[in-house]
Amino acid sequence: MVSQERAERTRGRLLEAAAREFSLQGYSGTSLQRVSRSAGVTMGALTFHFPTKPALAEAVHAQGSEITREAVARTGAEPAEERDYPLLQRVIRIAHAVAALLCEEPTVRAAGRLTRERVPGPADWTDSWLPDVRGLLDQASREKELRTGVDPEIVALLLRYLVLGVLDSPQPTEDCASHLSQLNAVWAVLLTGLIGTAVDPAQAEDAAS
């Protein structure tokens, strides 16, 4: 039991160290040696848990995707106290929550970066949140929340690029509030096109909170 707990702690430290490295250096810039030093474990211990770099990347990606799915489940659900909560506001809340995770959570940022770099092995990280967005947008279209002629799939694709754009900053955690404020401003412009009515950035910020 003690040895199993020790092994789990070691694995956790390795995943945490690898997430930091992948999030900052990308896949090609990350070395197993640097991960082992950062985690404070030997190379033998690292390769015991993760025999190869792709195996380590896949484990980090899976963890980041799971964190994202849990956040989407919390933020994307219809508030129990508000019936008929606007579907587009739920989409905004999901996009905002996912963007915040990319800013604040190295494991999620690593998963997003591994997806954008098209590292062989891990699935697409956007699969952890984009299907929920697509479902809400399809429903919004059927219920006439979207302006006539707006294609929900194109909106979902735009959101994918918009959220992944957070990865363009080398150190997003240092200016996360600015990133999210910019996202709200973009949302205001986007919503104006989606619903055909001008939207103030403050309204987009309220919808995201």
Short mmCIF file of C-alpha atoms in Angstrom, two decimals:
data_model
loop_
_atom_site.label_atom_id
_atom_site.label_comp_id
_atom_site.label_asym_id
_atom_site.label_seq_id
_atom_site.Cartn_x
_atom_site.Cartn_y
_atom_site.Cartn_z
CA MET A 1 0.00 0.00 0.00
CA VAL A 2 2.77 2.44 0.93
CA SER A 3 4.73 1.65 -2.24
CA GLN A 4 1.57 2.10 -4.33
CA GLU A 5 0.88 5.50 -2.79
CA ARG A 6 4.49 6.51 -3.40
CA ALA A 7 4.20 5.43 -7.03
CA GLU A 8 1.01 7.46 -7.45
CA ARG A 9 2.67 10.54 -5.96
CA THR A 10 5.64 10.10 -8.29
CA ARG A 11 3.34 9.75 -11.28
CA GLY A 12 1.48 12.88 -10.23
CA ARG A 13 4.70 14.90 -9.94
CA LEU A 14 5.80 13.71 -13.36
CA LEU A 15 2.50 14.70 -14.96
CA GLU A 16 2.64 18.10 -13.30
CA ALA A 17 6.22 18.71 -14.42
CA ALA A 18 5.51 17.46 -17.95
CA ALA A 19 2.43 19.69 -18.22
CA ARG A 20 4.54 22.74 -17.36
CA GLU A 21 7.16 21.79 -19.93
CA PHE A 22 4.73 20.96 -22.74
CA SER A 23 2.70 24.12 -22.05
CA LEU A 24 5.76 26.38 -22.24
CA GLN A 25 8.14 24.58 -24.61
CA GLY A 26 5.81 22.55 -26.79
CA TYR A 27 6.33 18.91 -27.67
CA SER A 28 9.58 19.24 -29.61
CA GLY A 29 11.11 21.59 -27.00
CA THR A 30 10.40 19.26 -24.08
CA SER A 31 12.93 16.64 -23.00
CA LEU A 32 12.40 13.71 -20.65
CA GLN A 33 15.57 14.68 -18.81
CA ARG A 34 14.21 18.14 -18.01
CA VAL A 35 10.89 16.67 -16.90
CA SER A 36 12.61 14.24 -14.56
CA ARG A 37 14.73 17.02 -13.04
CA SER A 38 11.73 19.28 -12.61
CA ALA A 39 9.76 16.48 -10.94
CA GLY A 40 12.70 15.56 -8.71
CA VAL A 41 12.77 11.93 -9.80
CA THR A 42 15.24 9.72 -11.65
CA MET A 43 15.01 8.91 -15.34
CA GLY A 44 14.43 5.32 -14.31
CA ALA A 45 11.35 6.33 -12.33
CA LEU A 46 10.08 8.42 -15.25
CA THR A 47 10.45 5.64 -17.80
CA PHE A 48 8.85 3.16 -15.38
CA HIS A 49 5.64 5.22 -15.49
CA PHE A 50 5.99 6.59 -19.02
CA PRO A 51 8.31 4.53 -21.23
CA THR A 52 8.35 7.07 -24.06
CA LYS A 53 7.83 10.76 -24.65
CA PRO A 54 4.65 10.10 -26.68
CA ALA A 55 3.25 8.09 -23.76
CA LEU A 56 3.93 10.99 -21.41
CA ALA A 57 2.36 13.48 -23.81
CA GLU A 58 -0.74 11.31 -24.18
CA ALA A 59 -1.15 11.06 -20.40
CA VAL A 60 -0.87 14.83 -19.98
CA HIS A 61 -3.29 15.36 -22.84
CA ALA A 62 -5.81 12.96 -21.32
CA GLN A 63 -5.62 14.70 -17.95
CA GLY A 64 -6.03 18.14 -19.50
CA SER A 65 -9.00 16.95 -21.53
CA GLU A 66 -10.67 15.50 -18.44
CA ILE A 67 -10.21 18.77 -16.53
CA THR A 68 -11.78 20.59 -19.47
CA ARG A 69 -14.76 18.21 -19.68
CA GLU A 70 -15.46 18.66 -15.98
CA ALA A 71 -15.37 22.46 -16.34
CA VAL A 72 -17.71 22.35 -19.34
CA ALA A 73 -20.16 20.15 -17.45
CA ARG A 74 -20.25 22.72 -14.62
CA THR A 75 -20.46 25.89 -16.70
CA GLY A 76 -22.47 24.73 -19.71
CA ALA A 77 -25.45 23.32 -17.86
CA GLU A 78 -28.64 25.35 -17.73
CA PRO A 79 -28.80 27.15 -14.35
CA ALA A 80 -31.35 25.37 -12.16
CA GLU A 81 -32.73 28.67 -10.91
CA GLU A 82 -33.25 30.12 -14.40
CA ARG A 83 -35.56 28.37 -16.83
CA ASP A 84 -35.20 29.21 -20.51
CA TYR A 85 -31.65 30.45 -19.97
CA PRO A 86 -30.42 31.72 -23.37
CA LEU A 87 -28.49 29.07 -25.25
CA LEU A 88 -25.97 31.55 -26.63
CA GLN A 89 -25.13 32.67 -23.11
CA ARG A 90 -24.36 29.06 -22.23
CA VAL A 91 -22.05 28.92 -25.27
CA ILE A 92 -20.32 32.09 -24.08
CA ARG A 93 -19.86 30.65 -20.59
CA ILE A 94 -18.26 27.50 -22.00
CA ALA A 95 -15.88 29.42 -24.28
CA HIS A 96 -14.92 31.77 -21.46
CA ALA A 97 -14.34 28.90 -19.02
CA VAL A 98 -12.19 26.99 -21.51
CA ALA A 99 -10.16 30.10 -22.35
CA ALA A 100 -9.63 30.73 -18.63
CA LEU A 101 -8.35 27.18 -18.22
CA LEU A 102 -5.86 27.73 -21.05
CA CYS A 103 -4.65 30.82 -19.19
CA GLU A 104 -4.54 29.39 -15.69
CA GLU A 105 -4.12 25.60 -15.86
CA PRO A 106 -0.82 24.28 -17.32
CA THR A 107 -2.24 20.79 -17.90
CA VAL A 108 -5.07 22.16 -20.04
CA ARG A 109 -2.73 24.53 -21.84
CA ALA A 110 -0.41 21.61 -22.55
CA ALA A 111 -3.31 19.57 -23.96
CA GLY A 112 -4.34 22.48 -26.17
CA ARG A 113 -0.81 23.05 -27.38
CA LEU A 114 -0.25 19.36 -28.14
CA THR A 115 -3.42 19.42 -30.23
CA ARG A 116 -2.45 22.57 -32.10
CA GLU A 117 1.02 21.15 -32.82
CA ARG A 118 -0.69 18.01 -34.14
CA VAL A 119 1.42 15.69 -32.06
CA PRO A 120 0.76 12.08 -33.17
CA GLY A 121 -1.14 9.98 -30.63
CA PRO A 122 -3.32 12.23 -28.46
CA ALA A 123 -6.86 12.90 -29.61
CA ASP A 124 -8.01 16.42 -30.43
CA TRP A 125 -8.29 18.39 -27.16
CA THR A 126 -11.16 20.44 -28.59
CA ASP A 127 -13.25 17.25 -28.52
CA SER A 128 -13.49 17.83 -24.76
CA TRP A 129 -15.63 20.96 -25.23
CA LEU A 130 -16.50 21.67 -28.85
CA PRO A 131 -19.24 18.99 -29.20
CA ASP A 132 -21.13 20.66 -26.33
CA VAL A 133 -20.83 24.00 -28.10
CA ARG A 134 -22.02 22.50 -31.39
CA GLY A 135 -25.04 20.97 -29.68
CA LEU A 136 -26.02 24.28 -28.08
CA LEU A 137 -25.51 26.20 -31.32
CA ASP A 138 -27.64 23.71 -33.28
CA GLN A 139 -30.37 24.06 -30.70
CA ALA A 140 -30.03 27.86 -30.75
CA SER A 141 -30.48 27.78 -34.52
CA ARG A 142 -33.62 25.64 -34.26
CA GLU A 143 -35.05 27.92 -31.59
CA LYS A 144 -34.30 31.06 -33.65
CA GLU A 145 -31.71 32.51 -31.25
CA LEU A 146 -29.37 32.75 -34.23
CA ARG A 147 -30.10 35.13 -37.07
CA THR A 148 -31.48 33.51 -40.20
CA GLY A 149 -28.69 32.31 -42.47
CA VAL A 150 -26.10 31.86 -39.71
CA ASP A 151 -24.50 28.40 -39.97
CA PRO A 152 -23.96 26.89 -36.48
CA GLU A 153 -21.03 24.81 -37.74
CA ILE A 154 -19.21 27.91 -38.98
CA VAL A 155 -19.77 29.58 -35.61
CA ALA A 156 -18.35 26.51 -33.84
CA LEU A 157 -15.30 26.57 -36.13
CA LEU A 158 -14.78 30.26 -35.40
CA LEU A 159 -14.96 29.58 -31.67
CA ARG A 160 -12.37 26.84 -32.03
CA TYR A 161 -9.91 29.27 -33.59
CA LEU A 162 -10.82 31.99 -31.10
CA VAL A 163 -10.21 29.83 -28.03
CA LEU A 164 -7.02 28.27 -29.39
CA GLY A 165 -5.78 31.81 -30.02
CA VAL A 166 -5.13 32.10 -26.29
CA LEU A 167 -2.14 29.82 -26.90
CA ASP A 168 -0.46 32.55 -28.97
CA SER A 169 0.71 34.30 -25.81
CA PRO A 170 4.01 32.86 -24.50
CA GLN A 171 3.05 33.55 -20.86
CA PRO A 172 -0.76 33.75 -20.67
CA THR A 173 -0.95 33.36 -16.89
CA GLU A 174 0.77 36.72 -16.44
CA ASP A 175 -2.02 38.60 -18.20
CA CYS A 176 -5.04 36.32 -18.01
CA ALA A 177 -7.49 39.10 -17.14
CA SER A 178 -6.44 41.00 -20.27
CA HIS A 179 -6.89 37.90 -22.44
CA LEU A 180 -10.38 37.28 -21.10
CA SER A 181 -11.33 40.93 -21.48
CA GLN A 182 -10.24 40.80 -25.13
CA LEU A 183 -12.25 37.61 -25.58
CA ASN A 184 -15.35 39.39 -24.26
CA ALA A 185 -14.79 42.25 -26.69
CA VAL A 186 -14.54 39.77 -29.58
CA TRP A 187 -17.70 38.09 -28.30
CA ALA A 188 -19.55 41.40 -28.44
CA VAL A 189 -18.65 41.79 -32.13
CA LEU A 190 -19.49 38.16 -32.84
CA LEU A 191 -22.86 38.31 -31.09
CA THR A 192 -23.82 41.40 -33.08
CA GLY A 193 -23.46 39.29 -36.22
CA LEU A 194 -25.14 36.22 -34.76
CA ILE A 195 -28.29 37.87 -33.44
CA GLY A 196 -28.40 41.01 -35.60
CA THR A 197 -28.38 43.43 -32.64
CA ALA A 198 -25.45 45.48 -31.38
CA VAL A 199 -24.00 44.08 -28.13
CA ASP A 200 -21.93 45.99 -25.61
CA PRO A 201 -18.74 44.19 -24.42
CA ALA A 202 -20.05 44.49 -20.85
CA GLN A 203 -23.03 42.34 -21.84
CA ALA A 204 -20.70 39.65 -23.14
CA GLU A 205 -18.75 39.81 -19.89
CA ASP A 206 -21.97 39.41 -17.88
CA ALA A 207 -22.93 36.39 -19.97
CA ALA A 208 -19.54 34.79 -19.33
CA SER A 209 -19.74 35.16 -15.55
#
